[in-house]
Amino acid sequence: MAKCSIVIDLGFGDAGKGLTTSFLASHRPKETLVIRFSGGHQIGHTVKNEELSHTFSNFGSGTLQGIPTYYSEHTTLFPPAILEEGNYLNKYQPKLYFNPLAMVTTIYDIAYNRAIEKQQHHGSCGLGFGTTIARNKEDVYFYANDLQFTSIIKQRLNSIRVYYKKLILNQPKSVQDYFEKELKNYDEAYYIETCLAIQKFYRLEGLSTLASSYSDFIFEGSQGILLDTQHGFYPHTTWSNTTSKNAIQLIKKHLGNHVEIAIYYVTRCYQTRHGNGPMANTESVTLENNEHETNVTNEFQGEFRVKALDRELLNYALSCDAIYHEELKTTKNLIITCLDQLPEFSSTDLLQKIKTNFNTVYGSYSPMSQFIKKISE
């Protein structure tokens, strides 16, 4: 029987999904496939082994263990970043599978994303993820399947250029100027070159075809439920289903009904938010041992903020996710990370105020560590 593990963030992201994915993948790496079922190249999941600490964006968090990553049709790809990260990780022989309908991001998507973010201040990463999905919803496509053909890549880029040339006319002059500034040094020949060069890292494949080659499937989530396109708080949301919705659909469609499903809900022991948007008005926290924090203030996302956990938000997130698997038998687990950063945190107190019954509670004693300790039943 196939085993499916779904890793979901209960908050606004940055809780430790990469750490959790890496830990789960370590059990049976040769039988494991990591699946990206939401988000895309804007992800930043930090994993550490004996010789390297790396923040994964274009490869799954099992890569350091030799585990391949599958990108579903719900995700985005950015060839220049894949090439750069793949070359950096070359000694680990990084391997990707792309669903032919995975969406490809271009420099035009990134430039428009950054230009409008300067006006809207919604807290975007500025990497073109949302604009790529929005463009595809307008029937201006660029798929992983197209990456095999140079002439098709050129045609796609031309169509996308025309699309944004019309779209930008509806924006203020300041936005138009920023868009042009972002494209000033754009080298389209190099972009096309990267589209072809990444062929050494990937193979086009459907998940149904891969199902017989693996027994463990780890669905590595993106961002957090409170940023979900349906359940987050507009306008500070992502263009993606960050609940288990897509993962459950993929399991039903490609892996069948006879599977074992375990969901791993991840939260730090305190609330975080990277980027603009609301947070719960809980008390402030003073953190220790957080000198290796990988989330820092940047031009587009803005400040990385922390506060005490809000039990109501956690219960809300759990209730949203339950919608997508209420008819299925699942094992639910809670992962609490960064416990060493907030010594006064009480997991017992938290459990008493969360409405879902968990089989296991875990705590990570460092955001960079692979050590995960069982702390309660």
PDB file of N, CA and C in Angstrom, residues 197-257:
ATOM      1  N   ALA A 197      18.860  24.300 -21.416  1.00  0.00           N
ATOM      2  CA  ALA A 197      19.929  23.749 -20.578  1.00  0.00           C
ATOM      3  C   ALA A 197      19.417  22.930 -19.401  1.00  0.00           C
ATOM      4  N   ILE A 198      18.220  23.228 -18.919  1.00  0.00           N
ATOM      5  CA  ILE A 198      17.717  22.499 -17.745  1.00  0.00           C
ATOM      6  C   ILE A 198      17.213  21.100 -18.094  1.00  0.00           C
ATOM      7  N   GLN A 199      17.244  20.744 -19.370  1.00  0.00           N
ATOM      8  CA  GLN A 199      16.797  19.401 -19.755  1.00  0.00           C
ATOM      9  C   GLN A 199      17.614  18.306 -19.072  1.00  0.00           C
ATOM     10  N   LYS A 200      18.829  18.625 -18.644  1.00  0.00           N
ATOM     11  CA  LYS A 200      19.660  17.637 -17.958  1.00  0.00           C
ATOM     12  C   LYS A 200      19.137  17.309 -16.574  1.00  0.00           C
ATOM     13  N   PHE A 201      18.232  18.150 -16.046  1.00  0.00           N
ATOM     14  CA  PHE A 201      17.725  17.936 -14.697  1.00  0.00           C
ATOM     15  C   PHE A 201      16.334  17.308 -14.644  1.00  0.00           C
ATOM     16  N   TYR A 202      15.593  17.345 -15.744  1.00  0.00           N
ATOM     17  CA  TYR A 202      14.194  16.931 -15.630  1.00  0.00           C
ATOM     18  C   TYR A 202      13.770  15.957 -16.726  1.00  0.00           C
ATOM     19  N   ARG A 203      12.600  15.346 -16.450  1.00  0.00           N
ATOM     20  CA  ARG A 203      11.908  14.525 -17.430  1.00  0.00           C
ATOM     21  C   ARG A 203      10.426  14.848 -17.342  1.00  0.00           C
ATOM     22  N   LEU A 204       9.755  14.973 -18.465  1.00  0.00           N
ATOM     23  CA  LEU A 204       8.315  15.181 -18.474  1.00  0.00           C
ATOM     24  C   LEU A 204       7.613  13.871 -18.151  1.00  0.00           C
ATOM     25  N   GLU A 205       6.727  13.915 -17.170  1.00  0.00           N
ATOM     26  CA  GLU A 205       6.090  12.662 -16.739  1.00  0.00           C
ATOM     27  C   GLU A 205       4.793  12.975 -16.007  1.00  0.00           C
ATOM     28  N   GLY A 206       3.809  12.110 -16.181  1.00  0.00           N
ATOM     29  CA  GLY A 206       2.577  12.203 -15.408  1.00  0.00           C
ATOM     30  C   GLY A 206       2.731  11.433 -14.103  1.00  0.00           C
ATOM     31  N   LEU A 207       2.015  11.844 -13.079  1.00  0.00           N
ATOM     32  CA  LEU A 207       2.139  11.192 -11.773  1.00  0.00           C
ATOM     33  C   LEU A 207       1.652   9.746 -11.821  1.00  0.00           C
ATOM     34  N   SER A 208       0.669   9.466 -12.633  1.00  0.00           N
ATOM     35  CA  SER A 208       0.174   8.086 -12.743  1.00  0.00           C
ATOM     36  C   SER A 208       1.272   7.147 -13.223  1.00  0.00           C
ATOM     37  N   THR A 209       2.108   7.620 -14.135  1.00  0.00           N
ATOM     38  CA  THR A 209       3.213   6.807 -14.661  1.00  0.00           C
ATOM     39  C   THR A 209       4.245   6.524 -13.577  1.00  0.00           C
ATOM     40  N   LEU A 210       4.478   7.500 -12.703  1.00  0.00           N
ATOM     41  CA  LEU A 210       5.491   7.358 -11.654  1.00  0.00           C
ATOM     42  C   LEU A 210       4.997   6.545 -10.462  1.00  0.00           C
ATOM     43  N   ALA A 211       3.690   6.368 -10.369  1.00  0.00           N
ATOM     44  CA  ALA A 211       3.101   5.746  -9.176  1.00  0.00           C
ATOM     45  C   ALA A 211       3.669   4.369  -8.877  1.00  0.00           C
ATOM     46  N   SER A 212       3.985   3.608  -9.912  1.00  0.00           N
ATOM     47  CA  SER A 212       4.477   2.245  -9.707  1.00  0.00           C
ATOM     48  C   SER A 212       5.956   2.192  -9.326  1.00  0.00           C
ATOM     49  N   SER A 213       6.651   3.315  -9.441  1.00  0.00           N
ATOM     50  CA  SER A 213       8.094   3.333  -9.175  1.00  0.00           C
ATOM     51  C   SER A 213       8.436   3.699  -7.742  1.00  0.00           C
ATOM     52  N   TYR A 214       7.442   4.178  -6.980  1.00  0.00           N
ATOM     53  CA  TYR A 214       7.677   4.612  -5.604  1.00  0.00           C
ATOM     54  C   TYR A 214       6.572   4.096  -4.696  1.00  0.00           C
ATOM     55  N   SER A 215       6.891   3.987  -3.414  1.00  0.00           N
ATOM     56  CA  SER A 215       5.882   3.556  -2.438  1.00  0.00           C
ATOM     57  C   SER A 215       5.570   4.651  -1.426  1.00  0.00           C
ATOM     58  N   ASP A 216       6.496   5.621  -1.263  1.00  0.00           N
ATOM     59  CA  ASP A 216       6.293   6.735  -0.344  1.00  0.00           C
ATOM     60  C   ASP A 216       6.207   8.037  -1.133  1.00  0.00           C
ATOM     61  N   PHE A 217       5.134   8.778  -0.916  1.00  0.00           N
ATOM     62  CA  PHE A 217       4.930  10.041  -1.617  1.00  0.00           C
ATOM     63  C   PHE A 217       4.771  11.148  -0.580  1.00  0.00           C
ATOM     64  N   ILE A 218       5.702  12.096  -0.606  1.00  0.00           N
ATOM     65  CA  ILE A 218       5.654  13.203   0.347  1.00  0.00           C
ATOM     66  C   ILE A 218       5.245  14.463  -0.406  1.00  0.00           C
ATOM     67  N   PHE A 219       4.083  15.004  -0.058  1.00  0.00           N
ATOM     68  CA  PHE A 219       3.550  16.192  -0.699  1.00  0.00           C
ATOM     69  C   PHE A 219       4.025  17.410   0.089  1.00  0.00           C
ATOM     70  N   GLU A 220       4.996  18.109  -0.491  1.00  0.00           N
ATOM     71  CA  GLU A 220       5.626  19.244   0.172  1.00  0.00           C
ATOM     72  C   GLU A 220       4.860  20.529  -0.134  1.00  0.00           C
ATOM     73  N   GLY A 221       4.177  21.049   0.876  1.00  0.00           N
ATOM     74  CA  GLY A 221       3.337  22.227   0.683  1.00  0.00           C
ATOM     75  C   GLY A 221       4.118  23.516   0.520  1.00  0.00           C
ATOM     76  N   SER A 222       3.383  24.581   0.204  1.00  0.00           N
ATOM     77  CA  SER A 222       3.992  25.902   0.023  1.00  0.00           C
ATOM     78  C   SER A 222       3.260  26.915   0.895  1.00  0.00           C
ATOM     79  N   GLN A 223       3.982  27.924   1.346  1.00  0.00           N
ATOM     80  CA  GLN A 223       3.397  29.024   2.119  1.00  0.00           C
ATOM     81  C   GLN A 223       2.536  28.477   3.262  1.00  0.00           C
ATOM     82  N   GLY A 224       1.353  29.020   3.514  1.00  0.00           N
ATOM     83  CA  GLY A 224       0.550  28.546   4.628  1.00  0.00           C
ATOM     84  C   GLY A 224      -0.929  28.692   4.354  1.00  0.00           C
ATOM     85  N   ILE A 225      -1.746  27.979   5.127  1.00  0.00           N
ATOM     86  CA  ILE A 225      -3.196  27.993   4.921  1.00  0.00           C
ATOM     87  C   ILE A 225      -3.761  29.405   5.025  1.00  0.00           C
ATOM     88  N   LEU A 226      -3.174  30.242   5.883  1.00  0.00           N
ATOM     89  CA  LEU A 226      -3.704  31.594   6.076  1.00  0.00           C
ATOM     90  C   LEU A 226      -3.360  32.533   4.926  1.00  0.00           C
ATOM     91  N   LEU A 227      -2.612  32.027   3.925  1.00  0.00           N
ATOM     92  CA  LEU A 227      -2.358  32.762   2.686  1.00  0.00           C
ATOM     93  C   LEU A 227      -3.119  32.152   1.511  1.00  0.00           C
ATOM     94  N   ASP A 228      -3.885  31.111   1.763  1.00  0.00           N
ATOM     95  CA  ASP A 228      -4.581  30.372   0.715  1.00  0.00           C
ATOM     96  C   ASP A 228      -5.480  31.289  -0.116  1.00  0.00           C
ATOM     97  N   THR A 229      -5.560  31.013  -1.416  1.00  0.00           N
ATOM     98  CA  THR A 229      -6.349  31.848  -2.312  1.00  0.00           C
ATOM     99  C   THR A 229      -7.833  31.852  -1.962  1.00  0.00           C
ATOM    100  N   GLN A 230      -8.318  30.776  -1.332  1.00  0.00           N
ATOM    101  CA  GLN A 230      -9.720  30.698  -0.936  1.00  0.00           C
ATOM    102  C   GLN A 230      -9.950  31.021   0.532  1.00  0.00           C
ATOM    103  N   HIS A 231      -8.986  30.716   1.381  1.00  0.00           N
ATOM    104  CA  HIS A 231      -9.203  30.827   2.827  1.00  0.00           C
ATOM    105  C   HIS A 231      -8.359  31.900   3.508  1.00  0.00           C
ATOM    106  N   GLY A 232      -7.435  32.525   2.760  1.00  0.00           N
ATOM    107  CA  GLY A 232      -6.652  33.612   3.322  1.00  0.00           C
ATOM    108  C   GLY A 232      -7.445  34.911   3.350  1.00  0.00           C
ATOM    109  N   PHE A 233      -6.774  36.015   3.648  1.00  0.00           N
ATOM    110  CA  PHE A 233      -7.451  37.285   3.870  1.00  0.00           C
ATOM    111  C   PHE A 233      -7.057  38.281   2.773  1.00  0.00           C
ATOM    112  N   TYR A 234      -7.938  38.410   1.800  1.00  0.00           N
ATOM    113  CA  TYR A 234      -7.723  39.286   0.648  1.00  0.00           C
ATOM    114  C   TYR A 234      -7.444  40.716   1.109  1.00  0.00           C
ATOM    115  N   PRO A 235      -6.534  41.457   0.460  1.00  0.00           N
ATOM    116  CA  PRO A 235      -5.790  41.089  -0.753  1.00  0.00           C
ATOM    117  C   PRO A 235      -4.433  40.438  -0.485  1.00  0.00           C
ATOM    118  N   HIS A 236      -4.157  40.122   0.769  1.00  0.00           N
ATOM    119  CA  HIS A 236      -2.830  39.593   1.117  1.00  0.00           C
ATOM    120  C   HIS A 236      -2.844  38.063   1.058  1.00  0.00           C
ATOM    121  N   THR A 237      -3.116  37.529  -0.129  1.00  0.00           N
ATOM    122  CA  THR A 237      -3.186  36.085  -0.326  1.00  0.00           C
ATOM    123  C   THR A 237      -2.274  35.686  -1.484  1.00  0.00           C
ATOM    124  N   THR A 238      -2.048  34.387  -1.595  1.00  0.00           N
ATOM    125  CA  THR A 238      -1.286  33.858  -2.720  1.00  0.00           C
ATOM    126  C   THR A 238      -2.252  33.369  -3.789  1.00  0.00           C
ATOM    127  N   TRP A 239      -1.741  33.110  -4.980  1.00  0.00           N
ATOM    128  CA  TRP A 239      -2.553  32.607  -6.087  1.00  0.00           C
ATOM    129  C   TRP A 239      -2.542  31.075  -6.093  1.00  0.00           C
ATOM    130  N   SER A 240      -2.633  30.469  -4.952  1.00  0.00           N
ATOM    131  CA  SER A 240      -2.467  29.021  -4.886  1.00  0.00           C
ATOM    132  C   SER A 240      -3.320  28.438  -3.773  1.00  0.00           C
ATOM    133  N   ASN A 241      -3.690  27.167  -3.924  1.00  0.00           N
ATOM    134  CA  ASN A 241      -4.364  26.418  -2.857  1.00  0.00           C
ATOM    135  C   ASN A 241      -3.300  25.839  -1.940  1.00  0.00           C
ATOM    136  N   THR A 242      -3.132  26.445  -0.772  1.00  0.00           N
ATOM    137  CA  THR A 242      -2.081  26.015   0.151  1.00  0.00           C
ATOM    138  C   THR A 242      -2.593  25.032   1.193  1.00  0.00           C
ATOM    139  N   THR A 243      -3.870  24.689   1.130  1.00  0.00           N
ATOM    140  CA  THR A 243      -4.409  23.593   1.932  1.00  0.00           C
ATOM    141  C   THR A 243      -4.017  22.269   1.280  1.00  0.00           C
ATOM    142  N   SER A 244      -4.561  21.184   1.789  1.00  0.00           N
ATOM    143  CA  SER A 244      -4.299  19.864   1.203  1.00  0.00           C
ATOM    144  C   SER A 244      -5.167  19.598  -0.026  1.00  0.00           C
ATOM    145  N   LYS A 245      -5.943  20.572  -0.476  1.00  0.00           N
ATOM    146  CA  LYS A 245      -6.891  20.386  -1.578  1.00  0.00           C
ATOM    147  C   LYS A 245      -6.247  19.744  -2.798  1.00  0.00           C
ATOM    148  N   ASN A 246      -5.189  20.341  -3.327  1.00  0.00           N
ATOM    149  CA  ASN A 246      -4.555  19.813  -4.542  1.00  0.00           C
ATOM    150  C   ASN A 246      -3.937  18.444  -4.296  1.00  0.00           C
ATOM    151  N   ALA A 247      -3.322  18.276  -3.132  1.00  0.00           N
ATOM    152  CA  ALA A 247      -2.686  16.992  -2.818  1.00  0.00           C
ATOM    153  C   ALA A 247      -3.719  15.867  -2.794  1.00  0.00           C
ATOM    154  N   ILE A 248      -4.838  16.114  -2.150  1.00  0.00           N
ATOM    155  CA  ILE A 248      -5.898  15.097  -2.078  1.00  0.00           C
ATOM    156  C   ILE A 248      -6.414  14.763  -3.471  1.00  0.00           C
ATOM    157  N   GLN A 249      -6.589  15.770  -4.312  1.00  0.00           N
ATOM    158  CA  GLN A 249      -7.050  15.531  -5.689  1.00  0.00           C
ATOM    159  C   GLN A 249      -6.051  14.678  -6.460  1.00  0.00           C
ATOM    160  N   LEU A 250      -4.751  14.984  -6.298  1.00  0.00           N
ATOM    161  CA  LEU A 250      -3.715  14.215  -6.989  1.00  0.00           C
ATOM    162  C   LEU A 250      -3.683  12.773  -6.505  1.00  0.00           C
ATOM    163  N   ILE A 251      -3.844  12.571  -5.207  1.00  0.00           N
ATOM    164  CA  ILE A 251      -3.859  11.211  -4.649  1.00  0.00           C
ATOM    165  C   ILE A 251      -5.022  10.413  -5.223  1.00  0.00           C
ATOM    166  N   LYS A 252      -6.204  10.996  -5.215  1.00  0.00           N
ATOM    167  CA  LYS A 252      -7.392  10.301  -5.716  1.00  0.00           C
ATOM    168  C   LYS A 252      -7.265   9.969  -7.201  1.00  0.00           C
ATOM    169  N   LYS A 253      -6.702  10.904  -7.958  1.00  0.00           N
ATOM    170  CA  LYS A 253      -6.641  10.731  -9.414  1.00  0.00           C
ATOM    171  C   LYS A 253      -5.540   9.779  -9.844  1.00  0.00           C
ATOM    172  N   HIS A 254      -4.385   9.835  -9.189  1.00  0.00           N
ATOM    173  CA  HIS A 254      -3.217   9.117  -9.692  1.00  0.00           C
ATOM    174  C   HIS A 254      -2.754   7.949  -8.828  1.00  0.00           C
ATOM    175  N   LEU A 255      -3.058   7.975  -7.543  1.00  0.00           N
ATOM    176  CA  LEU A 255      -2.539   6.942  -6.644  1.00  0.00           C
ATOM    177  C   LEU A 255      -3.613   5.985  -6.161  1.00  0.00           C
ATOM    178  N   GLY A 256      -4.864   6.262  -6.449  1.00  0.00           N
ATOM    179  CA  GLY A 256      -5.940   5.334  -6.135  1.00  0.00           C
ATOM    180  C   GLY A 256      -6.491   5.489  -4.727  1.00  0.00           C
ATOM    181  N   ASN A 257      -7.398   4.605  -4.384  1.00  0.00           N
ATOM    182  CA  ASN A 257      -8.087   4.667  -3.097  1.00  0.00           C
ATOM    183  C   ASN A 257      -7.393   3.882  -1.990  1.00  0.00           C
TER     184      ASN A 257
END
